[in-house]
Structures are given as C-alpha cells and as structure tokens.
Short mmCIF file of C-alpha atoms in Angstrom, two decimals:
data_model
loop_
_atom_site.label_atom_id
_atom_site.label_comp_id
_atom_site.label_asym_id
_atom_site.label_seq_id
_atom_site.Cartn_x
_atom_site.Cartn_y
_atom_site.Cartn_z
CA MET A 1 95.15 -78.77 -22.71
CA PHE A 2 93.95 -79.55 -19.19
CA TYR A 3 91.74 -76.46 -19.01
CA ARG A 4 90.40 -77.15 -22.51
CA LYS A 5 89.25 -80.56 -21.30
CA ILE A 6 87.67 -78.94 -18.26
CA ASN A 7 85.76 -76.52 -20.49
CA ILE A 8 84.47 -79.35 -22.71
CA LEU A 9 83.33 -81.33 -19.68
CA ALA A 10 81.62 -78.25 -18.25
CA VAL A 11 79.66 -77.67 -21.47
CA LEU A 12 78.56 -81.32 -21.54
CA PHE A 13 77.62 -81.12 -17.86
CA LEU A 14 75.51 -78.01 -18.40
CA ALA A 15 73.86 -79.50 -21.46
CA SER A 16 72.79 -82.48 -19.37
CA PHE A 17 71.41 -80.10 -16.73
CA GLN A 18 69.26 -78.32 -19.27
CA SER A 19 67.54 -81.59 -20.12
CA MET A 20 66.58 -82.24 -16.49
CA ALA A 21 63.33 -80.67 -15.35
CA GLY A 22 63.55 -78.70 -12.11
CA PHE A 23 67.21 -77.70 -12.44
CA GLU A 24 68.52 -74.20 -13.01
CA GLY A 25 71.72 -72.37 -12.24
CA GLY A 26 74.81 -70.87 -13.75
CA LEU A 27 78.50 -71.27 -14.50
CA SER A 28 80.74 -68.23 -14.14
CA TYR A 29 84.36 -67.32 -14.69
CA GLU A 30 85.45 -64.65 -12.22
CA LYS A 31 88.57 -62.55 -11.86
CA LEU A 32 89.76 -60.42 -8.95
CA LEU A 33 91.80 -57.22 -9.40
CA ARG A 34 93.52 -55.75 -6.33
CA LEU A 35 93.63 -52.00 -5.77
CA ASN A 36 96.35 -52.34 -3.12
CA SER A 37 98.54 -55.04 -1.61
CA PRO A 38 97.18 -56.90 1.45
CA GLN A 39 99.53 -58.45 3.97
CA ASN A 40 98.12 -61.94 3.36
CA LYS A 41 98.22 -62.01 -0.41
CA THR A 42 97.20 -65.18 -2.24
CA ASP A 43 97.50 -66.26 -5.85
CA ALA A 44 93.79 -67.12 -6.02
CA VAL A 45 92.56 -64.33 -8.30
CA ASP A 46 90.82 -66.47 -10.95
CA TRP A 47 88.15 -69.07 -10.34
CA VAL A 48 85.16 -70.86 -11.81
CA THR A 49 81.91 -71.02 -9.86
CA LEU A 50 79.09 -73.48 -10.48
CA SER A 51 75.72 -72.79 -8.85
CA SER A 52 72.69 -75.03 -9.23
CA ILE A 53 69.18 -75.13 -7.82
CA TYR A 54 66.71 -78.01 -7.96
CA LYS A 55 63.04 -77.47 -7.18
CA ASP A 56 60.17 -79.91 -7.49
CA LYS A 57 56.93 -78.66 -5.97
CA ALA A 58 53.65 -80.55 -5.89
CA ARG A 59 50.39 -79.61 -4.19
CA ASP A 60 51.40 -80.70 -0.68
CA THR A 61 55.14 -81.43 -0.97
CA GLU A 62 58.32 -79.74 -2.08
CA VAL A 63 61.87 -80.91 -2.72
CA TYR A 64 64.45 -78.12 -2.85
CA GLY A 65 68.20 -78.14 -3.12
CA GLU A 66 70.91 -75.56 -3.74
CA ALA A 67 74.62 -76.24 -4.19
CA ASN A 68 77.62 -74.02 -4.99
CA LEU A 69 81.14 -74.97 -6.03
CA ARG A 70 84.08 -72.63 -6.50
CA TYR A 71 87.29 -73.93 -8.06
CA PHE A 72 90.51 -71.89 -7.80
CA PHE A 73 92.71 -72.94 -10.69
CA ASN A 74 95.70 -70.62 -10.31
CA GLY A 75 98.18 -70.82 -7.48
CA PRO A 76 97.46 -73.82 -5.23
CA GLU A 77 94.45 -75.53 -6.83
CA SER A 78 91.59 -75.76 -4.34
CA LEU A 79 87.84 -76.09 -4.09
CA ASN A 80 85.23 -74.29 -1.99
CA TYR A 81 81.85 -76.00 -1.71
CA SER A 82 78.60 -75.06 -0.05
CA LEU A 83 75.14 -76.56 0.42
CA PRO A 84 72.97 -73.59 1.49
CA GLU A 85 69.71 -75.58 1.51
CA LEU A 86 68.58 -79.15 0.85
CA TYR A 87 65.22 -80.27 2.20
CA TYR A 88 61.97 -82.15 1.75
CA SER A 89 58.83 -80.34 2.90
CA SER A 90 55.29 -81.66 3.45
CA ASP A 91 52.21 -79.52 4.12
CA THR A 92 49.01 -80.33 6.00
CA ASP A 93 46.00 -78.08 6.53
CA ASP A 94 47.66 -76.07 9.33
CA SER A 95 51.30 -77.20 9.56
CA THR A 96 54.48 -77.85 7.60
CA TRP A 97 57.08 -80.57 8.22
CA THR A 98 60.50 -79.92 6.71
CA PHE A 99 63.38 -82.39 6.89
CA GLY A 100 66.86 -81.28 5.92
CA ARG A 101 68.92 -78.11 5.64
CA LYS A 102 66.98 -74.85 5.52
CA VAL A 103 67.54 -71.18 6.34
CA VAL A 104 65.75 -70.18 9.56
CA ASN A 105 64.16 -66.74 9.19
CA TRP A 106 63.76 -65.96 12.87
CA SER A 107 65.97 -62.85 12.82
CA LEU A 108 65.14 -60.71 9.78
CA ASN A 109 68.04 -58.23 10.07
CA GLU A 110 70.78 -60.83 10.58
CA LYS A 111 71.44 -61.41 6.87
CA TYR A 112 72.13 -57.78 5.99
CA TRP A 113 74.60 -57.33 8.84
CA LEU A 114 76.61 -60.47 7.99
CA VAL A 115 76.42 -61.63 11.61
CA GLY A 116 76.22 -65.37 10.94
CA ASN A 117 75.12 -66.44 14.41
CA LEU A 118 71.73 -68.01 13.63
CA ASN A 119 72.33 -69.17 10.06
CA GLY A 120 75.86 -69.70 8.82
CA ARG A 121 77.50 -67.53 6.17
CA GLN A 122 78.70 -69.16 2.99
CA GLY A 123 82.07 -67.38 3.21
CA PHE A 124 83.04 -67.42 -0.47
CA THR A 125 83.75 -63.67 -0.23
CA LEU A 126 84.26 -61.22 2.61
CA LEU A 127 81.04 -59.23 2.09
CA SER A 128 78.78 -61.98 0.75
CA SER A 129 75.43 -62.18 2.55
CA LYS A 130 74.65 -65.68 1.27
CA GLN A 131 73.39 -67.85 4.14
CA GLU A 132 73.62 -71.57 4.91
CA GLY A 133 70.70 -73.10 6.76
CA LEU A 134 70.39 -75.39 9.78
CA THR A 135 70.10 -79.15 9.30
CA GLY A 136 67.38 -81.06 11.13
CA LEU A 137 63.61 -81.11 11.59
CA HIS A 138 61.78 -77.81 10.95
CA TYR A 139 58.14 -77.73 12.03
CA THR A 140 55.71 -74.83 11.72
CA LYS A 141 52.06 -74.73 12.77
CA SER A 142 49.28 -72.17 12.53
CA ALA A 143 47.80 -72.50 16.01
CA THR A 144 45.11 -69.90 15.21
CA ASP A 145 44.50 -67.37 12.45
CA ASN A 146 46.84 -65.00 14.28
CA ILE A 147 49.37 -67.25 16.02
CA ASP A 148 52.16 -69.26 14.35
CA LEU A 149 54.57 -71.61 16.10
CA GLY A 150 57.88 -72.97 14.86
CA ILE A 151 60.21 -75.67 16.22
CA PHE A 152 63.69 -76.75 15.14
CA PHE A 153 65.27 -79.96 16.45
CA SER A 154 68.37 -81.77 15.35
CA TYR A 155 71.02 -84.33 16.28
CA PHE A 156 73.18 -83.33 13.32
CA HIS A 157 75.38 -80.27 12.81
CA ILE A 158 77.21 -79.06 9.70
CA PRO A 159 79.64 -76.23 10.54
CA VAL A 160 80.62 -73.44 8.17
CA LEU A 161 83.30 -74.81 5.83
CA ASN A 162 84.45 -71.66 4.03
CA PRO A 163 86.85 -70.03 3.75
CA GLY A 164 88.95 -73.16 4.19
CA ILE A 165 92.32 -73.25 5.91
CA SER A 166 95.15 -75.76 6.02
CA ILE A 167 98.39 -76.15 7.94
CA GLU A 168 101.34 -76.91 5.69
CA ASP A 169 105.00 -76.94 6.72
CA GLY A 170 104.04 -75.40 10.05
CA LYS A 171 102.20 -72.42 8.54
CA VAL A 172 98.50 -71.61 8.35
CA ASN A 173 97.44 -71.26 4.70
CA SER A 174 94.21 -70.39 2.92
CA ASN A 175 93.13 -69.59 -0.61
CA SER A 176 91.15 -66.71 0.90
CA GLU A 177 92.49 -63.30 1.83
CA TRP A 178 89.53 -62.58 4.12
CA ILE A 179 90.45 -64.98 6.89
CA ARG A 180 92.51 -63.80 9.85
CA ARG A 181 95.66 -65.79 10.40
CA PRO A 182 97.45 -66.32 13.73
CA PRO A 183 100.86 -64.68 14.25
CA GLU A 184 103.89 -66.26 12.62
CA SER A 185 106.28 -65.39 15.45
CA THR A 186 106.47 -64.42 19.11
CA ILE A 187 109.03 -62.59 21.27
CA ILE A 188 111.16 -64.57 23.74
CA LEU A 189 113.81 -62.68 25.74
CA GLY A 190 113.68 -59.83 23.26
CA THR A 191 114.17 -62.08 20.23
CA ALA A 192 111.59 -62.93 17.56
CA VAL A 193 111.07 -66.69 17.45
CA PRO A 194 108.98 -68.34 14.69
CA ILE A 195 105.83 -70.30 15.55
CA GLU A 196 105.28 -73.68 13.94
CA TYR A 197 101.65 -74.76 13.82
CA ARG A 198 100.22 -78.25 14.06
CA ILE A 199 96.62 -79.38 14.39
CA ASN A 200 94.72 -82.11 16.20
CA MET A 201 91.83 -82.74 13.84
CA PRO A 202 88.64 -83.77 15.65
CA SER A 203 86.74 -86.82 14.44
CA ILE A 204 83.74 -86.29 12.18
CA GLY A 205 81.46 -87.60 14.93
CA ASP A 206 82.81 -85.07 17.43
CA VAL A 207 81.81 -82.27 15.05
CA VAL A 208 78.54 -83.33 13.40
CA LEU A 209 76.80 -85.40 16.09
CA LYS A 210 75.62 -82.39 18.09
CA LYS A 211 72.15 -81.45 19.31
CA SER A 212 70.02 -78.38 18.69
CA LEU A 213 66.64 -77.20 19.93
CA GLY A 214 64.82 -74.00 19.02
CA ILE A 215 61.34 -72.50 19.20
CA ASN A 216 59.73 -69.48 17.58
CA ALA A 217 56.31 -67.91 18.24
CA ALA A 218 54.66 -65.14 16.24
CA TYR A 219 51.47 -63.12 16.62
CA LYS A 220 50.46 -61.62 13.28
CA TRP A 221 47.89 -59.23 11.91
CA LYS A 222 47.03 -58.01 8.43
CA SER A 223 50.00 -55.71 7.95
CA GLY A 224 52.55 -56.94 10.48
CA ALA A 225 53.64 -59.29 13.24
CA ILE A 226 55.57 -59.57 16.48
CA SER A 227 57.65 -62.66 17.19
CA SER A 228 60.18 -64.08 19.62
CA TYR A 229 62.56 -67.00 19.45
CA ALA A 230 65.13 -68.97 21.42
CA ILE A 231 67.52 -71.56 20.04
CA TYR A 232 70.31 -73.60 21.61
CA LYS A 233 72.73 -75.08 19.10
CA PRO A 234 76.39 -75.48 18.13
CA GLU A 235 78.10 -72.34 16.89
CA ASN A 236 78.36 -72.21 13.11
CA ASN A 237 82.14 -71.80 13.23
CA LEU A 238 84.49 -74.13 15.08
CA ARG A 239 86.38 -72.58 17.96
CA THR A 240 90.15 -72.96 17.74
CA ASN A 241 92.25 -73.24 20.87
CA ALA A 242 95.92 -74.13 21.11
CA GLU A 243 98.71 -75.15 23.43
CA ALA A 244 102.35 -74.22 22.97
CA SER A 245 105.81 -75.41 23.88
CA LEU A 246 109.37 -74.42 23.07
CA SER A 247 111.30 -76.79 20.82
CA THR A 248 114.23 -78.66 22.39
CA ASP A 249 116.78 -76.53 20.57
CA GLY A 250 114.93 -73.31 21.42
CA SER A 251 114.69 -72.27 17.77
CA LYS A 252 110.88 -72.18 17.53
CA VAL A 253 107.63 -72.37 19.43
CA ILE A 254 105.39 -75.29 18.52
CA ALA A 255 101.67 -74.43 18.72
CA VAL A 256 99.18 -77.30 18.51
CA ALA A 257 95.70 -76.11 17.45
CA ASN A 258 92.66 -77.92 18.86
CA PRO A 259 89.38 -77.21 17.01
CA ILE A 260 86.30 -77.65 19.22
CA VAL A 261 82.51 -77.30 18.92
CA ASN A 262 80.88 -74.93 21.39
CA HIS A 263 77.13 -74.58 21.95
CA HIS A 264 75.53 -71.17 22.29
CA LEU A 265 72.10 -69.79 23.14
CA MET A 266 70.43 -67.24 20.90
CA TYR A 267 67.21 -65.48 21.71
CA GLY A 268 65.44 -62.37 20.56
CA ILE A 269 62.25 -60.50 19.81
CA GLN A 270 61.27 -58.55 16.74
CA GLY A 271 58.35 -56.68 15.27
CA LYS A 272 57.55 -55.89 11.66
CA GLN A 273 54.94 -53.59 10.20
CA TYR A 274 54.05 -52.44 6.71
CA PHE A 275 53.46 -48.71 6.21
CA GLY A 276 52.09 -48.78 2.71
CA ASP A 277 54.94 -50.24 0.62
CA VAL A 278 57.53 -49.70 3.37
CA LEU A 279 58.39 -52.63 5.64
CA GLY A 280 59.71 -51.60 9.04
CA VAL A 281 61.52 -54.09 11.29
CA VAL A 282 62.81 -53.66 14.85
CA SER A 283 64.82 -56.52 16.32
CA PHE A 284 66.68 -57.27 19.53
CA ASP A 285 68.99 -60.32 19.47
CA VAL A 286 71.26 -61.88 22.09
CA ASN A 287 74.04 -64.42 21.50
CA ASP A 288 75.38 -66.15 24.63
CA PRO A 289 78.27 -68.62 24.04
CA ASN A 290 78.39 -69.52 27.76
CA ALA A 291 74.81 -70.75 28.18
CA ASN A 292 74.18 -74.22 29.58
CA LEU A 293 70.93 -76.01 28.82
CA GLY A 294 71.62 -79.15 30.83
CA ASP A 295 73.47 -82.45 30.53
CA ASP A 296 71.61 -83.55 27.41
CA PHE A 297 72.85 -80.43 25.59
CA GLU A 298 76.44 -80.37 26.76
CA VAL A 299 78.31 -77.06 26.68
CA LEU A 300 81.62 -75.95 28.11
CA ASN A 301 81.25 -74.66 31.66
CA PRO A 302 82.30 -70.99 31.87
CA LEU A 303 83.42 -71.55 35.48
CA GLN A 304 85.98 -74.15 34.37
CA LEU A 305 87.70 -72.35 31.53
CA GLU A 306 91.20 -73.61 32.18
CA ASP A 307 90.08 -77.21 32.89
CA ASP A 308 88.25 -77.23 29.56
CA ASP A 309 91.24 -75.79 27.66
CA ARG A 310 89.44 -72.57 26.86
CA ILE A 311 92.33 -70.55 28.23
CA PHE A 312 95.97 -71.46 27.76
CA GLU A 313 98.78 -69.57 29.44
CA SER A 314 102.47 -70.13 28.90
CA GLU A 315 105.62 -68.08 29.03
CA TYR A 316 105.35 -67.64 25.25
CA PHE A 317 101.83 -66.26 24.89
CA THR A 318 98.32 -66.44 26.32
CA ILE A 319 95.44 -67.89 24.33
CA LYS A 320 92.07 -66.69 25.53
CA PRO A 321 89.25 -67.18 22.99
CA ASN A 322 86.36 -64.77 23.33
CA TYR A 323 83.28 -66.20 25.03
CA ASP A 324 81.52 -62.86 25.43
CA ARG A 325 77.78 -62.46 25.29
CA GLU A 326 76.69 -60.06 22.55
CA SER A 327 73.39 -58.26 22.17
CA TYR A 328 72.24 -56.12 19.25
CA LEU A 329 69.40 -53.72 18.56
CA SER A 330 68.71 -53.37 14.85
CA VAL A 331 66.21 -51.36 12.83
CA SER A 332 65.43 -51.43 9.12
CA ALA A 333 63.03 -49.85 6.64
CA SER A 334 62.81 -51.27 3.14
CA VAL A 335 60.86 -50.92 -0.09
CA ASP A 336 60.72 -53.81 -2.58
CA ARG A 337 59.20 -52.81 -5.90
CA THR A 338 59.39 -54.20 -9.43
CA ASN A 339 62.17 -51.88 -10.64
CA TYR A 340 64.08 -51.19 -7.44
CA ILE A 341 64.83 -52.24 -3.86
CA LEU A 342 65.83 -49.69 -1.23
CA SER A 343 66.66 -50.18 2.43
CA LEU A 344 67.83 -48.09 5.37
CA ASN A 345 69.42 -50.09 8.19
CA TYR A 346 70.90 -49.46 11.63
CA ILE A 347 72.52 -51.76 14.18
CA HIS A 348 73.74 -50.93 17.69
CA LEU A 349 75.84 -53.11 20.00
CA MET A 350 74.07 -53.13 23.38
CA SER A 351 76.61 -55.23 25.30
CA ASP A 352 80.04 -54.23 26.57
CA ASN A 353 82.50 -55.86 24.19
CA THR A 354 85.82 -54.05 24.46
CA ARG A 355 88.17 -56.69 23.07
CA GLY A 356 90.42 -55.76 20.19
CA SER A 357 91.14 -57.53 16.95
CA ASP A 358 94.69 -58.55 17.79
CA ASP A 359 93.88 -61.27 20.33
CA PHE A 360 95.28 -64.71 19.59
CA PHE A 361 92.62 -66.95 17.96
CA SER A 362 89.90 -64.35 18.48
CA GLU A 363 88.41 -61.24 16.96
CA THR A 364 86.26 -58.30 17.90
CA VAL A 365 82.63 -57.65 16.97
CA LYS A 366 81.90 -56.44 13.43
CA TRP A 367 79.62 -53.52 14.27
CA LYS A 368 79.19 -51.09 17.16
CA SER A 369 76.86 -48.33 15.95
CA THR A 370 76.46 -48.58 12.21
CA VAL A 371 74.19 -47.16 9.52
CA GLY A 372 73.66 -49.02 6.25
CA LEU A 373 72.14 -47.85 2.98
CA MET A 374 71.41 -50.31 0.17
CA GLY A 375 69.81 -49.79 -3.22
CA ARG A 376 69.34 -52.08 -6.22
CA VAL A 377 67.88 -50.58 -9.38
CA MET A 378 66.69 -52.25 -12.60
CA TRP A 379 67.31 -49.53 -15.17
CA THR A 380 66.24 -51.68 -18.11
CA GLU A 381 65.40 -55.34 -18.58
CA SER A 382 69.13 -55.91 -19.16
CA LEU A 383 70.89 -53.52 -16.76
CA PHE A 384 70.98 -53.76 -12.94
CA THR A 385 73.09 -51.81 -10.45
CA LEU A 386 73.61 -52.20 -6.69
CA ILE A 387 75.28 -50.01 -4.10
CA ASP A 388 75.64 -50.89 -0.42
CA TYR A 389 77.28 -48.42 1.99
CA ARG A 390 77.84 -48.94 5.73
CA TYR A 391 79.36 -46.47 8.18
CA ASP A 392 80.20 -47.19 11.82
CA LEU A 393 79.56 -44.02 13.81
CA LYS A 394 81.94 -45.06 16.61
CA ARG A 395 84.84 -46.67 14.75
CA GLU A 396 84.46 -44.65 11.53
CA ASP A 397 84.64 -47.84 9.47
CA GLN A 398 83.34 -47.47 5.92
CA ILE A 399 82.32 -50.53 3.90
CA ILE A 400 81.26 -50.07 0.27
CA ARG A 401 80.06 -52.69 -2.20
CA ILE A 402 79.13 -51.74 -5.77
CA GLU A 403 77.88 -54.05 -8.53
CA GLY A 404 76.61 -53.72 -12.08
CA ASP A 405 74.99 -56.54 -14.08
CA TYR A 406 74.35 -56.55 -17.80
CA ILE A 407 72.33 -59.36 -19.39
CA ILE A 408 73.83 -59.98 -22.81
CA SER A 409 71.30 -62.61 -23.84
CA ASN A 410 69.00 -65.17 -22.24
CA SER A 411 72.02 -67.32 -21.42
CA PHE A 412 74.88 -64.88 -20.76
CA SER A 413 75.47 -61.97 -18.40
CA LEU A 414 78.39 -59.77 -17.39
CA ARG A 415 79.06 -58.46 -13.88
CA VAL A 416 81.50 -55.80 -12.63
CA GLY A 417 81.82 -54.91 -8.97
CA ALA A 418 84.02 -53.43 -6.26
CA GLU A 419 84.53 -53.89 -2.51
CA LEU A 420 86.16 -51.00 -0.66
CA ILE A 421 87.05 -50.89 3.03
CA LYS A 422 88.26 -48.01 5.19
CA SER A 423 89.03 -48.79 8.83
CA PRO A 424 91.14 -46.21 10.72
CA GLU A 425 91.20 -47.96 14.14
CA ASN A 426 93.42 -51.00 14.66
CA SER A 427 90.96 -52.39 17.20
CA SER A 428 88.23 -52.71 14.57
CA TYR A 429 87.21 -56.05 13.06
CA TRP A 430 87.61 -54.55 9.58
CA SER A 431 91.16 -53.27 10.16
CA ALA A 432 92.54 -56.67 9.16
CA TYR A 433 90.99 -56.15 5.70
CA ARG A 434 91.66 -52.45 5.12
CA ALA A 435 94.09 -53.37 2.31
CA ASN A 436 91.65 -55.75 0.62
CA ASP A 437 90.07 -53.24 -1.76
CA THR A 438 89.19 -55.11 -4.93
CA VAL A 439 87.48 -54.85 -8.29
CA TYR A 440 85.99 -58.06 -9.65
CA THR A 441 84.55 -59.12 -12.97
CA SER A 442 82.66 -62.21 -14.06
CA ILE A 443 81.01 -63.62 -17.14
CA ASN A 444 78.13 -65.93 -16.41
CA TYR A 445 76.40 -68.68 -18.38
CA LEU A 446 72.84 -69.25 -17.16
CA PHE A 447 70.97 -72.50 -17.63
#
C-alpha cells in the first residue's frame, strides 16, 4: 500500500512537471543483479531515480538547474541526492557572469578518467562520469579575438555527498558497495580485537565556508586552442582522520573519526586541435594537496603533520592519510557524429605514487598507464549501444562498461547494462571492487 501511494504521488508530480515550461527529465526504476558476491554486500539492489532539468534562456541571460534524487526502498531506506549545476548567467558583448554551481571545463580529459579533482563526481555508481560543478562566481571574458580569460572565485564550498556513509552501533555503513570501508578489527598481542567507530561531525560552517580562487587563460585559433589554468580550492571529498584508544576492559579499540576539509592546488596546460572531424587533446594536470596560498586561504601545513592531526600513531595502528602530489599526462582523440561517438584515450601517472590500497583511511591512485576505448552507436532512432573498455598496462586492471538503450515510445525507454572489473594486484585501487561485477536494468519514463 505504501509503494502504491508513492507511485500515485510520482505520477501526479510528473504530470505537474509537464505543465511547467522549461522543465524536462525522467523517472526510472532500476534493478541491480550481482554476478558474484562482494565482501561488502548491501541490500540496496532496487531504487527509483528522479532526474530533472530546468532551463530558461533569453537573449542575454540564462537560468539553468539540474537535480537528481535516488531513493533506495529495499533494505535500509535511504536517499542519495545531487545538484550537478544550478546557476544564473548574464552575457555582455565580450564577457559572461555566472553565479551559482557550474561545471568548470578547464581539464577536458578529467571527466572520462573519473578523477574528480577539479569537478566533483556525483558518486551514484562506481563508474559514473557524471560531474558536479563548483559553486561561486564564474567570469569569462574575450580579451581579444584569440584570447579568452576565465576566473572562478568563491567563499562557499559544497563537498561531494555521495555515496553516503553512516556510523551505526560502532560500524561504518553505506547503501553503496563502491565505497571502501575501514577495517573492522585490529591485532593486539596476537589477538583480533574489534574496532568500534565514532565520529566527530564538523559544523556546517566549518565545511561550507571555505574559499576558492582560480584562473584560466586560452589562446585559440580556427581549429584549436591552447590553455592553462590554476585553481586553489577545497578538495571535493572530505578527508577523514581518526584517533584511537583501547577500551577500559580491553575488549575493543575505540576509533573516533574526524572529518576535515583540506585545500589543494590544481594547475595544468592543455592543447586541442581538430583534424577534420577528429578532436585531439593533450593535457598535463597536477594536483597538490600540500600547497599553501597564504593566510587568507588557509591550508594544513605539510611540515606540521602530527600537530594538525594528519598523522596518528598508537600501539594499535597508524593512520597516515595520503597527501601526495599527483601529476597526469593524458591524450585523447574523439569523433562526434550524428550516429556515433568514438574516442581513444590514454592517461599516464607522471608522479611517484607507490602507496597501496590497504592503508587506513586512504587509497591509491586509480590509473598508472591506462588505455581507454569508448564507442556509442545509434543503430536506429530507437536503439543505442555503448561500450567502454579500459586497460592499465602496468597493473593489468580491466574495466568494462556496456549499455544498451531502447526507446519504446516518446515517453518510455528500457536500458540494460553491465559493469565488469578485473584487478589482479591487491595494491590496485580497483582491487577493492573486483567482486562488484553487476548487470543492471532500468525502465525510464521521460517527461
């Protein structure tokens, strides 16, 4: 009866949307089928997703908003929510002022490689490339016919919220299987002792009232451009540190998690050039979580790690979050035509990041030297297929995503897909998800 009421309300809600100019979106019921049994197995295999977009564009102004909700109704009921973009934009003869949340396209290859350093990742699924923008003032100006400038400034920060976690009865829980969880026990004098987790939640002001400053410059010509950027801002994900103590009766270790916001500096240079219909992009990007831009943009001092609680050592375990600088060289070639999209991609880790994936409250880099092939084909006006294959030449990781979409009518579509992961080395980022092979299906109502 409860779900019947929900369905009736959803239909009424969508009917009201259809009568509002500027709105479009979809409601989908999705189901997940496991091909194996992951270690962190949840009951969240059925959910309803609501996606909506609002767009109102006049001659010199634009209002744009996009929102996504995902409700898990089996197992522990929970809700994922995301606001990828929400902004007001105003154009003049040679500049654009944008206020709000918007994706920053300063690193063209970041989205494909799921890096999530510049723009946040929505995090509804493990391999989703959906991005969440930065909130603040976005300003672009055409200084000359060939030179464009861009500035981002903000006193407000919205971190990535998905996949969500909670601490209940001393254990870390999540409705997502693609989030790494800390260990449930540790060894003391040769005996396994359980770890009970607690959390010191930061205030909203300590998280959102953070400053950002970024600049981008591009020199363009008829068939291409070269650009560079630098941005200093809070990391999209909260860092999680912890301190530990042994309970008075010695039966457990109590770990108190302390989420913190850390600033980082990103900078890079990229060039793009069209060769007929083929767009080639070469990009070099650096992410430095230890950079310090001065007192007005406060950041943890890398020379005072222990004083700032970035490293915790006890007789039970050592907590040392990774504050390693990472640099990537990436190359892509893509063709975007009416009936198909093809791309060839490559990314190479230029910095020395040797950490494994078993560190406490930390994880290794996603890619070391990886090739990616992606193709999306429109076979008919009703049938679409996608295949995305990535292979790490050093770790031998293989990541495969396959999707097929069939449009039943103007208002309904059916999707079937699969995510397959092979990761032979335990030190790989993807080794934690090697048992997360899934097939998923969804039926979608479009409005």
